[in-house]
Short mmCIF file of C-alpha atoms and ligand atoms in Angstrom, two decimals:
data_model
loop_
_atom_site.label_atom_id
_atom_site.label_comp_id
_atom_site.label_asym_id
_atom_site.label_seq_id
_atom_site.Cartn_x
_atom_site.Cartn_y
_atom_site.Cartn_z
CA UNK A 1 25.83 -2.85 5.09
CA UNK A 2 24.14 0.06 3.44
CA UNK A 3 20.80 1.19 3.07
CA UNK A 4 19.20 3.89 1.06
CA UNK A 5 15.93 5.08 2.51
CA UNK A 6 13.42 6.74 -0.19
CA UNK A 7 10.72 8.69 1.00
CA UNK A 8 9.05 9.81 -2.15
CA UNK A 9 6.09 12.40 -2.10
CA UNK A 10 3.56 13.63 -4.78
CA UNK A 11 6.15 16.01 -5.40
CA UNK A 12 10.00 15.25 -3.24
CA UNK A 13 11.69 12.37 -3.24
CA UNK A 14 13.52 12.25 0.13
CA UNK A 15 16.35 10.17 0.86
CA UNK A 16 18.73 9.15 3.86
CA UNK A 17 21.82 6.90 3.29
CA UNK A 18 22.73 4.66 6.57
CA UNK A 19 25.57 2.75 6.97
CA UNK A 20 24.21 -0.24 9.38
CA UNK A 21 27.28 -1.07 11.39
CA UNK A 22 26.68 1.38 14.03
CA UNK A 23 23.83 3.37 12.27
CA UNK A 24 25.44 6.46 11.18
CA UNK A 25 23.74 8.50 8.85
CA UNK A 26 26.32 8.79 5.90
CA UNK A 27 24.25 11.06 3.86
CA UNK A 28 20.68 13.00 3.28
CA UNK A 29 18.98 15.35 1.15
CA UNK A 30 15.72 15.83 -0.60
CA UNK A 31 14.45 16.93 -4.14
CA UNK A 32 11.56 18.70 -3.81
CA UNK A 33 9.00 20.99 -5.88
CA UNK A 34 9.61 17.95 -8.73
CA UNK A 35 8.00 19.24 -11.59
CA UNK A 36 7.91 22.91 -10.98
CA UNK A 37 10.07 25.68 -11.43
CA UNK A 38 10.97 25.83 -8.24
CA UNK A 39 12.31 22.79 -8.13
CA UNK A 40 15.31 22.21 -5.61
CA UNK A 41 17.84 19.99 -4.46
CA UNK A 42 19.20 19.93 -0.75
CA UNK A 43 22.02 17.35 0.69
CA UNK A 44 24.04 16.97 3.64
CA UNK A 45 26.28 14.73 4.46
CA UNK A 46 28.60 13.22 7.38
CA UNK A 47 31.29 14.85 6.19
CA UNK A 48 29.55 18.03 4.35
CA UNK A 49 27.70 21.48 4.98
CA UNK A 50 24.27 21.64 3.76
CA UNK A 51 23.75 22.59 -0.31
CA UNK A 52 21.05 23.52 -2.01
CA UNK A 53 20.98 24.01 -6.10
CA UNK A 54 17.92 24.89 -8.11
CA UNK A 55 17.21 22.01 -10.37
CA UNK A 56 15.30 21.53 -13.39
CA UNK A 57 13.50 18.40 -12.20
CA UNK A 58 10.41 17.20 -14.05
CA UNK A 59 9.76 13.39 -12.52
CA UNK A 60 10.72 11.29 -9.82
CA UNK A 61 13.01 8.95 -12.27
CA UNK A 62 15.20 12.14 -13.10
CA UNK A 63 15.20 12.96 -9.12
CA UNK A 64 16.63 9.60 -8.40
CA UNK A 65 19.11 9.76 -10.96
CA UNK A 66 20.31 13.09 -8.79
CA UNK A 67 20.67 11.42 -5.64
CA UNK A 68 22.32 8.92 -6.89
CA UNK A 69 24.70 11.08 -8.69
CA UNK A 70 25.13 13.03 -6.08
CA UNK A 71 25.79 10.06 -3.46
CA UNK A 72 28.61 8.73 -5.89
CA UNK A 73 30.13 12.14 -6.64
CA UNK A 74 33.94 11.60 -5.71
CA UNK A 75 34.25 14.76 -3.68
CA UNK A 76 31.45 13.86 -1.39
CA UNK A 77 32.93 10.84 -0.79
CA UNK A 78 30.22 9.16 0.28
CA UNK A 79 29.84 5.85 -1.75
CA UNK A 80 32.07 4.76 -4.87
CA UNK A 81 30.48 2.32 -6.37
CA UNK A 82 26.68 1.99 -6.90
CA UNK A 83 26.65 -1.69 -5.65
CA UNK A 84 27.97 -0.68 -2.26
CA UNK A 85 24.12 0.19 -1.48
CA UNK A 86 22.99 -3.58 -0.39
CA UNK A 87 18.80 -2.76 0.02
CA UNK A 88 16.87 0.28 -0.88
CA UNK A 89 13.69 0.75 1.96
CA UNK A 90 10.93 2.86 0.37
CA UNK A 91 8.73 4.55 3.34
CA UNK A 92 5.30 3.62 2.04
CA UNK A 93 2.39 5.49 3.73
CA UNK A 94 -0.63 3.21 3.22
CA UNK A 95 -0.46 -0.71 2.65
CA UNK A 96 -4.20 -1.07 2.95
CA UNK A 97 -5.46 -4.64 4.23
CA UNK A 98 -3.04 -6.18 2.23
CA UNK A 99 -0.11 -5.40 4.36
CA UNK A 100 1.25 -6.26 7.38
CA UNK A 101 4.77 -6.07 7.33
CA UNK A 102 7.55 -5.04 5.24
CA UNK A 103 8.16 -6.95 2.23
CA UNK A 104 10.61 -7.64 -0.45
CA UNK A 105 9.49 -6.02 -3.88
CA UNK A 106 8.34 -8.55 -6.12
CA UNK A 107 6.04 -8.20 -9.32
CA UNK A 108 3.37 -9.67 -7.14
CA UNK A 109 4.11 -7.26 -4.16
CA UNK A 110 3.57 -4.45 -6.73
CA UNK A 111 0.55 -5.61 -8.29
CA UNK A 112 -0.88 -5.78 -4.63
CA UNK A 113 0.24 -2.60 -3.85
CA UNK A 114 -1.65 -1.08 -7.26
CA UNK A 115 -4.46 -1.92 -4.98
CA UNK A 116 -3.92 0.35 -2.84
CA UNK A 117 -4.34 3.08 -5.17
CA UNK A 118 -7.69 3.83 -4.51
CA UNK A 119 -7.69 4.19 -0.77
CA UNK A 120 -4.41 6.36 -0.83
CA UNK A 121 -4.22 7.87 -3.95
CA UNK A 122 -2.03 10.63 -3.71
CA UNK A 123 0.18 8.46 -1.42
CA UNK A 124 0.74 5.52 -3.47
CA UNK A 125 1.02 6.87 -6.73
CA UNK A 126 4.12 8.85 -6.00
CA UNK A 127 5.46 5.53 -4.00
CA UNK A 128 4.77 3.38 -6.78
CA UNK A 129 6.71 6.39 -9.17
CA UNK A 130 9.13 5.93 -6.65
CA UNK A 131 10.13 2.10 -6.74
CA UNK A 132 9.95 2.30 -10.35
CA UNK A 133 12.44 5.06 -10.51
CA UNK A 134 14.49 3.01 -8.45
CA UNK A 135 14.19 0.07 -10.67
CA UNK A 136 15.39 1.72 -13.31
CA UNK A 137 18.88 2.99 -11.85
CA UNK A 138 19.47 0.46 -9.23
CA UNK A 139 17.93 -2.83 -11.34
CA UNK A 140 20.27 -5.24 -9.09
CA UNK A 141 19.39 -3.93 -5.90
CA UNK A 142 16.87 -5.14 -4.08
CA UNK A 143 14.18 -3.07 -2.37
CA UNK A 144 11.74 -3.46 0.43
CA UNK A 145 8.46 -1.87 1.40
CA UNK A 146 8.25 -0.50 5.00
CA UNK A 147 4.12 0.47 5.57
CA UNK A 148 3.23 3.18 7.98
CA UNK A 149 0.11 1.14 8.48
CA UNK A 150 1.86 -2.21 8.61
CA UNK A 151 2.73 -1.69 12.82
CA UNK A 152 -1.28 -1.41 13.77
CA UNK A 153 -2.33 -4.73 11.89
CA UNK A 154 -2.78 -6.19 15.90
CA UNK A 155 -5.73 -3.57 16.13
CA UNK A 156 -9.08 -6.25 17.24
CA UNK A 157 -11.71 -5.82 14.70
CA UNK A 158 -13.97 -3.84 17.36
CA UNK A 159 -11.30 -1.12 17.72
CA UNK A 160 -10.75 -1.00 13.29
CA UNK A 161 -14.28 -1.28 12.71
CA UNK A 162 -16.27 1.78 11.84
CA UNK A 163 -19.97 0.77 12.89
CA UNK A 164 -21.37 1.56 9.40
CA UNK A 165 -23.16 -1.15 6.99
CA UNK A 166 -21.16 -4.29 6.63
CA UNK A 167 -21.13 -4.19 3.00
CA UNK A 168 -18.61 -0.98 2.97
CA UNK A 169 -15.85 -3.29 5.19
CA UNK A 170 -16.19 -5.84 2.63
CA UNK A 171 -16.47 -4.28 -0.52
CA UNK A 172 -14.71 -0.77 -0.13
CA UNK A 173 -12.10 -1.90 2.90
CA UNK A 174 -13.59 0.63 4.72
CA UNK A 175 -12.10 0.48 7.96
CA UNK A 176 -9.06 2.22 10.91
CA UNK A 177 -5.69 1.59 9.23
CA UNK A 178 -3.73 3.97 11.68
CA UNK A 179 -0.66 5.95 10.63
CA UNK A 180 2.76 6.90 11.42
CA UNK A 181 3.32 3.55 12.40
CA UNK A 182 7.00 3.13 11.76
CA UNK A 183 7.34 6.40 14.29
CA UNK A 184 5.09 4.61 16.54
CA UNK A 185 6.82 1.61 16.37
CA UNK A 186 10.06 3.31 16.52
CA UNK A 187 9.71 5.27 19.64
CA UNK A 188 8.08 2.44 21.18
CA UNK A 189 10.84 0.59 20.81
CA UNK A 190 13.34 3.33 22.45
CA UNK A 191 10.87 3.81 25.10
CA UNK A 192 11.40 0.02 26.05
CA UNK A 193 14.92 0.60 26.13
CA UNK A 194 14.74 3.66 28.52
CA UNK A 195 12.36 1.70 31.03
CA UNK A 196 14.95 -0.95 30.67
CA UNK A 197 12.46 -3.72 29.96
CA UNK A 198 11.33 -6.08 27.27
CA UNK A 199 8.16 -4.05 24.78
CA UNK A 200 6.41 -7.19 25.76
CA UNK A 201 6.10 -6.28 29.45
CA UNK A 202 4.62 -2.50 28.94
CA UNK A 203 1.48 -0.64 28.33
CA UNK A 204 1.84 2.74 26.26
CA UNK A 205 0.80 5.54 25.18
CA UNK A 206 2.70 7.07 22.19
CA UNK A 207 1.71 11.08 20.68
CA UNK A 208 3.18 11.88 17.28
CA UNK A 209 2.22 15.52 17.34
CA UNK A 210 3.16 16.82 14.53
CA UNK A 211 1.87 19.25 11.34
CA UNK A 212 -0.03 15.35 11.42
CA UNK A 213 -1.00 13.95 14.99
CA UNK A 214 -1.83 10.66 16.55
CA UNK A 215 -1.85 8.73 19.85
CA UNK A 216 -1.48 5.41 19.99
CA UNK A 217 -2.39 3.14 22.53
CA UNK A 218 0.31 -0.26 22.62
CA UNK A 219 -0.12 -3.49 24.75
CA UNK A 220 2.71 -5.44 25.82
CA UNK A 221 4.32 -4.66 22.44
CA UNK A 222 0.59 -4.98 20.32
CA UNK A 223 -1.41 -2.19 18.93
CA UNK A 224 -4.76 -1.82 20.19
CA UNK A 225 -5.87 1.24 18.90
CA UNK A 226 -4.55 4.35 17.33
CA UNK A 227 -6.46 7.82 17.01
CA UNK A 228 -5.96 8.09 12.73
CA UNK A 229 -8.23 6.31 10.85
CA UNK A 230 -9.49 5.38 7.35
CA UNK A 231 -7.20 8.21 6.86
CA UNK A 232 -4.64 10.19 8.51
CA UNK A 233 -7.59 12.76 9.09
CA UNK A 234 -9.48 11.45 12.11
CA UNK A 235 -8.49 12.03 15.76
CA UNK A 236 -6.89 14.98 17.38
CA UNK A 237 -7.04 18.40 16.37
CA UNK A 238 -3.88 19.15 13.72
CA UNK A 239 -1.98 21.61 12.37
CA UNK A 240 -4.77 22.12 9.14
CA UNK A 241 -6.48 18.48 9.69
CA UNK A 242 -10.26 19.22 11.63
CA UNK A 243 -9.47 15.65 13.36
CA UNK A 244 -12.56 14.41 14.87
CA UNK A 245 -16.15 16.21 14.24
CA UNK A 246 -19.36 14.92 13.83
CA UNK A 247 -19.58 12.81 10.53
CA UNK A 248 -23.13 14.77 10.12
CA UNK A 249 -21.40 18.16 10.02
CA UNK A 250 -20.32 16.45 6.04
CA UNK A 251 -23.88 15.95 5.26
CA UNK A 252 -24.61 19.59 5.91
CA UNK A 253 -22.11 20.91 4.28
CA UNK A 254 -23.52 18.85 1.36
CA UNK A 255 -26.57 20.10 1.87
CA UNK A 256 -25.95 23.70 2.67
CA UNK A 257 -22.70 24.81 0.77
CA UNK A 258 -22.87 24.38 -3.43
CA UNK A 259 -19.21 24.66 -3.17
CA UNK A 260 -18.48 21.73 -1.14
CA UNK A 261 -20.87 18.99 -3.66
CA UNK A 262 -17.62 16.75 -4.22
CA UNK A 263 -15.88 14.91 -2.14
CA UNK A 264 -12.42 17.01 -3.62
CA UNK A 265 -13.71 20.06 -2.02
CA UNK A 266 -14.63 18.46 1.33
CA UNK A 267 -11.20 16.85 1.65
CA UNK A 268 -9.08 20.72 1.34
CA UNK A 269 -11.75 22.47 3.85
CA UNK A 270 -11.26 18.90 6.00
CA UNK A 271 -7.52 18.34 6.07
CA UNK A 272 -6.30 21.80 4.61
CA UNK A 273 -8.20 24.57 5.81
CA UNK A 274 -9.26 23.30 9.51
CA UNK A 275 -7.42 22.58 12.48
CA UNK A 276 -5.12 25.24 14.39
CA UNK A 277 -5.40 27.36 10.95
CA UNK A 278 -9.02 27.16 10.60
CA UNK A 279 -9.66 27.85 14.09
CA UNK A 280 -6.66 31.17 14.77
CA UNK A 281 -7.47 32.05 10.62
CA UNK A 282 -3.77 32.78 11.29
CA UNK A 283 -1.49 29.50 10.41
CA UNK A 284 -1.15 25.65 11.59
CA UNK A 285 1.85 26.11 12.68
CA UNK A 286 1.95 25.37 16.20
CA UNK A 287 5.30 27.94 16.74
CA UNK A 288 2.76 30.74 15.73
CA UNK A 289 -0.13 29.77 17.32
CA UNK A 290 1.60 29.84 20.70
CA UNK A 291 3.22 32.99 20.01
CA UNK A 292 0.00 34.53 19.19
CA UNK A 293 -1.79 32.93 22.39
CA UNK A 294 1.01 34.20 24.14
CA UNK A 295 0.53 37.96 23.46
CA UNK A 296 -3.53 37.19 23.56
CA UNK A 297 -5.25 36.61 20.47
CA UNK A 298 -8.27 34.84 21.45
CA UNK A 299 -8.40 32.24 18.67
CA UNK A 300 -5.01 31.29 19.01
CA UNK A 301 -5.61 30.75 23.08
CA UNK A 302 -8.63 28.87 21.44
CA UNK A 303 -6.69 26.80 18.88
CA UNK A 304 -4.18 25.99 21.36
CA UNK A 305 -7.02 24.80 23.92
CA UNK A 306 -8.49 22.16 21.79
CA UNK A 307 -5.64 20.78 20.68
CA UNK A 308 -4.42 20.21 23.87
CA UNK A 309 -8.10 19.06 25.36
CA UNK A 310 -8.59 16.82 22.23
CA UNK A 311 -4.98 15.22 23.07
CA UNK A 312 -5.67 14.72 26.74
CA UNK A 313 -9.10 12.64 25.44
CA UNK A 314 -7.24 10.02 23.76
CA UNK A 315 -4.47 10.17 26.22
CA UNK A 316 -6.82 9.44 29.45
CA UNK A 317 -9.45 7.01 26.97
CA UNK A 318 -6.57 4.49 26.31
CA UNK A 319 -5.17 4.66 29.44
CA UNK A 320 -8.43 2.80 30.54
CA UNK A 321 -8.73 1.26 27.56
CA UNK A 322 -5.07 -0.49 28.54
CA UNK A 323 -6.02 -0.63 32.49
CA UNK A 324 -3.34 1.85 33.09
CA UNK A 325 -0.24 2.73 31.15
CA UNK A 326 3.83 2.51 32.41
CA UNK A 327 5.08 5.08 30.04
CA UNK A 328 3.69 8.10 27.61
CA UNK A 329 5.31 9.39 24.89
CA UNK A 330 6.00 12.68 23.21
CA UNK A 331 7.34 12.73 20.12
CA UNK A 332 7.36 14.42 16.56
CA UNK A 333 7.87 18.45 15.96
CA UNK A 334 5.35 19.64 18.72
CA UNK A 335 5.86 16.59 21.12
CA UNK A 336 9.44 16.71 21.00
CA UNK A 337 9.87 20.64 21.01
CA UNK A 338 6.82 22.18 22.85
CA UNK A 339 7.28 22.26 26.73
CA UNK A 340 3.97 24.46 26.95
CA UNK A 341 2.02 21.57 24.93
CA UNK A 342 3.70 19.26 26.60
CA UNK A 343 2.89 20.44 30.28
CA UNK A 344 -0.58 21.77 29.06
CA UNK A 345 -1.38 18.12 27.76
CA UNK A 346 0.04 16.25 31.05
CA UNK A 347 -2.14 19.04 33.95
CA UNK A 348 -4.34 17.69 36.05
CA UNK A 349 -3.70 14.36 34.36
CA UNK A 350 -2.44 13.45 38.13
CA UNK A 351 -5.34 11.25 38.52
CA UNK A 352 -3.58 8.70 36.42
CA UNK A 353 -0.18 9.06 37.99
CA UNK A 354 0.99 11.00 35.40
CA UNK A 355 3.20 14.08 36.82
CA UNK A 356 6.32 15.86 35.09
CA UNK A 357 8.95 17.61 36.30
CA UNK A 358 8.59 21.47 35.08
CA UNK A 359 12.55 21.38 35.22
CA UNK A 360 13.21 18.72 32.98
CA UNK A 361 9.83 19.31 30.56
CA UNK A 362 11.85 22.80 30.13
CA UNK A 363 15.37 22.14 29.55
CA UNK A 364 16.66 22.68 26.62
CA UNK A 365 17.76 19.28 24.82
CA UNK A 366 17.43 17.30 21.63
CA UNK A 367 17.79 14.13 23.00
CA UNK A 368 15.53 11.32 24.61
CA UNK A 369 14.98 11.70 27.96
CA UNK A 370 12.49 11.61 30.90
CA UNK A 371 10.66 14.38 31.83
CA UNK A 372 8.16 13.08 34.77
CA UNK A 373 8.80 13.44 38.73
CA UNK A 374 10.58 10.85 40.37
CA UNK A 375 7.19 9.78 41.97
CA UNK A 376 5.16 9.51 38.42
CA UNK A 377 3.60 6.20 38.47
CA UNK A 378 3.77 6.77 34.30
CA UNK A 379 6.72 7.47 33.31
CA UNK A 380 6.88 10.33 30.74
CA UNK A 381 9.51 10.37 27.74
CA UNK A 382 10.48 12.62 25.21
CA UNK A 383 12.05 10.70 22.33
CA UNK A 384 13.05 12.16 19.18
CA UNK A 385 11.63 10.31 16.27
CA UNK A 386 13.99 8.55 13.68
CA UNK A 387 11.40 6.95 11.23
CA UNK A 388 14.29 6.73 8.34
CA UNK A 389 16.64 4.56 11.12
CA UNK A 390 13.49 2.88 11.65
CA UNK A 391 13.03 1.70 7.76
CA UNK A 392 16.55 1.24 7.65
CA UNK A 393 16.42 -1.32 10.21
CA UNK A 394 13.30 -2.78 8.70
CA UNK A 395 14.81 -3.14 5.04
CA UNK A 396 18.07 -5.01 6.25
CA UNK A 397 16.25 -7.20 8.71
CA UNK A 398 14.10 -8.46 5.20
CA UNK A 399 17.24 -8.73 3.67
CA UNK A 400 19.12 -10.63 6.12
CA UNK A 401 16.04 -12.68 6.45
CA UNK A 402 16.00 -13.41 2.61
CA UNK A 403 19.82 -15.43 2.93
P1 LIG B 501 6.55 17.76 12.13
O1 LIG B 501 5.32 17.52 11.28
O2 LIG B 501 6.90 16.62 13.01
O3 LIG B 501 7.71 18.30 11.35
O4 LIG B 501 6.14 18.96 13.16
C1 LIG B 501 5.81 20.24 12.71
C2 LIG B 501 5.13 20.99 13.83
O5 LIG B 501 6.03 21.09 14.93
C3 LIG B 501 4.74 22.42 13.43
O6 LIG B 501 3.44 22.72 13.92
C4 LIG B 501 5.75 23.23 14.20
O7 LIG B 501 5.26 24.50 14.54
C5 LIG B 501 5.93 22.40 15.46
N1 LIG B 501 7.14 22.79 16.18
C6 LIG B 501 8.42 22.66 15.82
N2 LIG B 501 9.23 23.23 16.76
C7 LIG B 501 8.41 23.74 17.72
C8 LIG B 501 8.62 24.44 18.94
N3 LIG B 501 9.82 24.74 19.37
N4 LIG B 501 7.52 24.79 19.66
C9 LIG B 501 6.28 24.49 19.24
N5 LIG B 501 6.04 23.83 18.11
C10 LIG B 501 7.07 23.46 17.35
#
């Protein structure tokens, strides 16, 4: 069986083709800069180099026409026939409260997910372009819905609840949806696997740290609480995200700045202008940041600091939170590539049994792997993510489940 996976942004639509028996990746690419003119195209395949074409682009229906193109383009050789794809999985960021697992599309499903509009614009607008788009080139194949937010719906009230009036729960949904779920979920899953025991037996911890960040904290298989929030802006310190501050500091701001009177504004200083860029004024990219601590610059030794101390918080809080944890994860662009975040995160976490190796948290490998001591109560992993496999898997288990 094969499954298209659509990942579309306010302005890429990115794809992966997977071909189920055995889950090899047949094909992947992404349009991006969609509307611009500097719009691209870039695919790889199994079988093919990298390419990348400048493309005149202007919506997301003309970028899915491309891939498909593309995908059935005879000296590619990936698919021939259009009805070889059995189930197209669209990665869709937030499902709201209406959500909590993946789901066939039906005219229902996408009136509910029109709902969603206002907590995510951005998000769901370019989702809902997306399935669309699909619609109208693939109208006979079926497509599912895979929410990032759709693994934390085992979150107890007291952990999703923000302790503000009642009213704003009810009437604005106001509440913790969590993100990067389906890497969550995904790595979770692996980590099982590695320990050699059933998800339902083990207490983790699992750190996407990425440009976006977030620890999660997973009970025999169940979400209990996850450091994102309302949106993916709360909890640790990111690459331009502020992550946690006092809610007051907004108010202020309000108060003190003409500039920052709409909520707009707030949002780009929040999750544009802050985190390891706000703090080095240099970039949010971790690779720089380190280099720059690294020959000294005191804002980058300062950037680097608190995003390692506000990682270790949520690390240590929901290991009591669980009553102890078998296995922490590190995963995502920083988690799966930083050794010096890595061991800065894990120091003098010893406390709580959690030790690595400085041997294996520095070799050089791509691939999931263990990187604590033999004696490490908790056993640390790296594990690469594979959120695409992950809604692959998702959209042919709906399928499947459908006949
Ligand atoms: P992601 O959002 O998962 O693509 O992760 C992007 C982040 O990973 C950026 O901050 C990158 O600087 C960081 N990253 C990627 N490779 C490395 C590396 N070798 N060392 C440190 N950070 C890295």
């Amino acid at each position: 069986m094969k499954v298209l996976v659509v990942n579309c942004g306010s302005s890429s639509v990115k794809y992966a083709l997977f071909e189920m028996d055995g889950e090899k990746k047949l094909a992947w690419g992404i349009v991006e800069c969609i509307g611009l003119p500097s719009a691209y195209y870039k695919m790889q395949t199994m079988n093919t180099e990298e390419k990348k074409e400048v493309v005149e682009i202007t919506n997301h229906t003309e970028a899915v026409d491309l891939i498909i193109k593309e995908l059935l383009d005879k000296n590619v050789g990936i698919i021939a026939d259009i009805n070889e794809i059995a189930v197209v999985g669209h990665r869709i960021v937030h499902g709201g409260d209406k959500f909590s697992r993946s789901v066939l599309v039906t005219e229902n499903v996408k009136k509910d997910l029109e709902g969603c509009f206002s907590i995510a614009p951005l998000h769901t607008h370019a989702h809902y372009a997306g399935i669309l788009a699909v619609e109208r080139k693939l109208p006979n194949i079926p497509s599912v819905l895979v929410f990032d937010t759709a693994f934390y719906q085992t979150m107890p009230d007291y952990a999703y609840m923000y302790a503000l009036p009642y009213e704003f729960y009810e009437k604005d949904h106001i509440r913790k949806y969590g993100f990067h779920g389906t890497s969550h979920n995904y790595v979770a899953q692996r980590s099982a696997a590695m320990l050699e025991k059933s998800l339902m037996e083990l207490n983790l911890v699992t750190s996407h740290l990425g440009n976006g960040s977030s620890i999660t904290a997973i009970e025999k298989g169940k979400v209990i609480d996850t450091s994102m929030g309302f949106t993916p802006l709360q909890g640790v310190v990111m690459g331009t995200r502020c992550g946690d501050i006092d809610p007051a500091i907004i108010a202020y701001l309000l108060d003190e700045y003409p500039q920052y009177r709409n909520g707009a504004a707030l949002n780009d200083l929040m999750n544009k202008k802050s985190g390891l860029a706000g703090i080095s004024g240099l970039s949010g990219d971790m690779r720089t940041i380190i280099k720059s601590a690294n020959e000294g610059v005191k804002k980058a030794i300062l950037a680097f600091e608190m995003l390692v101390y506000s990682i270790k918080k949520y690390i240590s809080a929901y290991y009591g939170i669980l009553n102890g944890i078998d296995g922490l994860v590190f995963t995502a662009g920083i988690g799966e590539n930083s050794a010096p975040v890595r061991e800065a995160v894990c120091k003098n976490l010893n406390i709580l049994g959690i030790e690595i190796d400085e041997k294996k948290n520095n070799e050089d490998s791509n691939k999931e792997r263990f990187i604590s001591t033999d004696n490490s109560k908790v056993k640390v992993m790296v594990i690469p993510t594979n959120e695409e496999l992950m809604i692959a898997r998702e959209s042919k288990m709906v399928l499947t489940s459908m006949s």
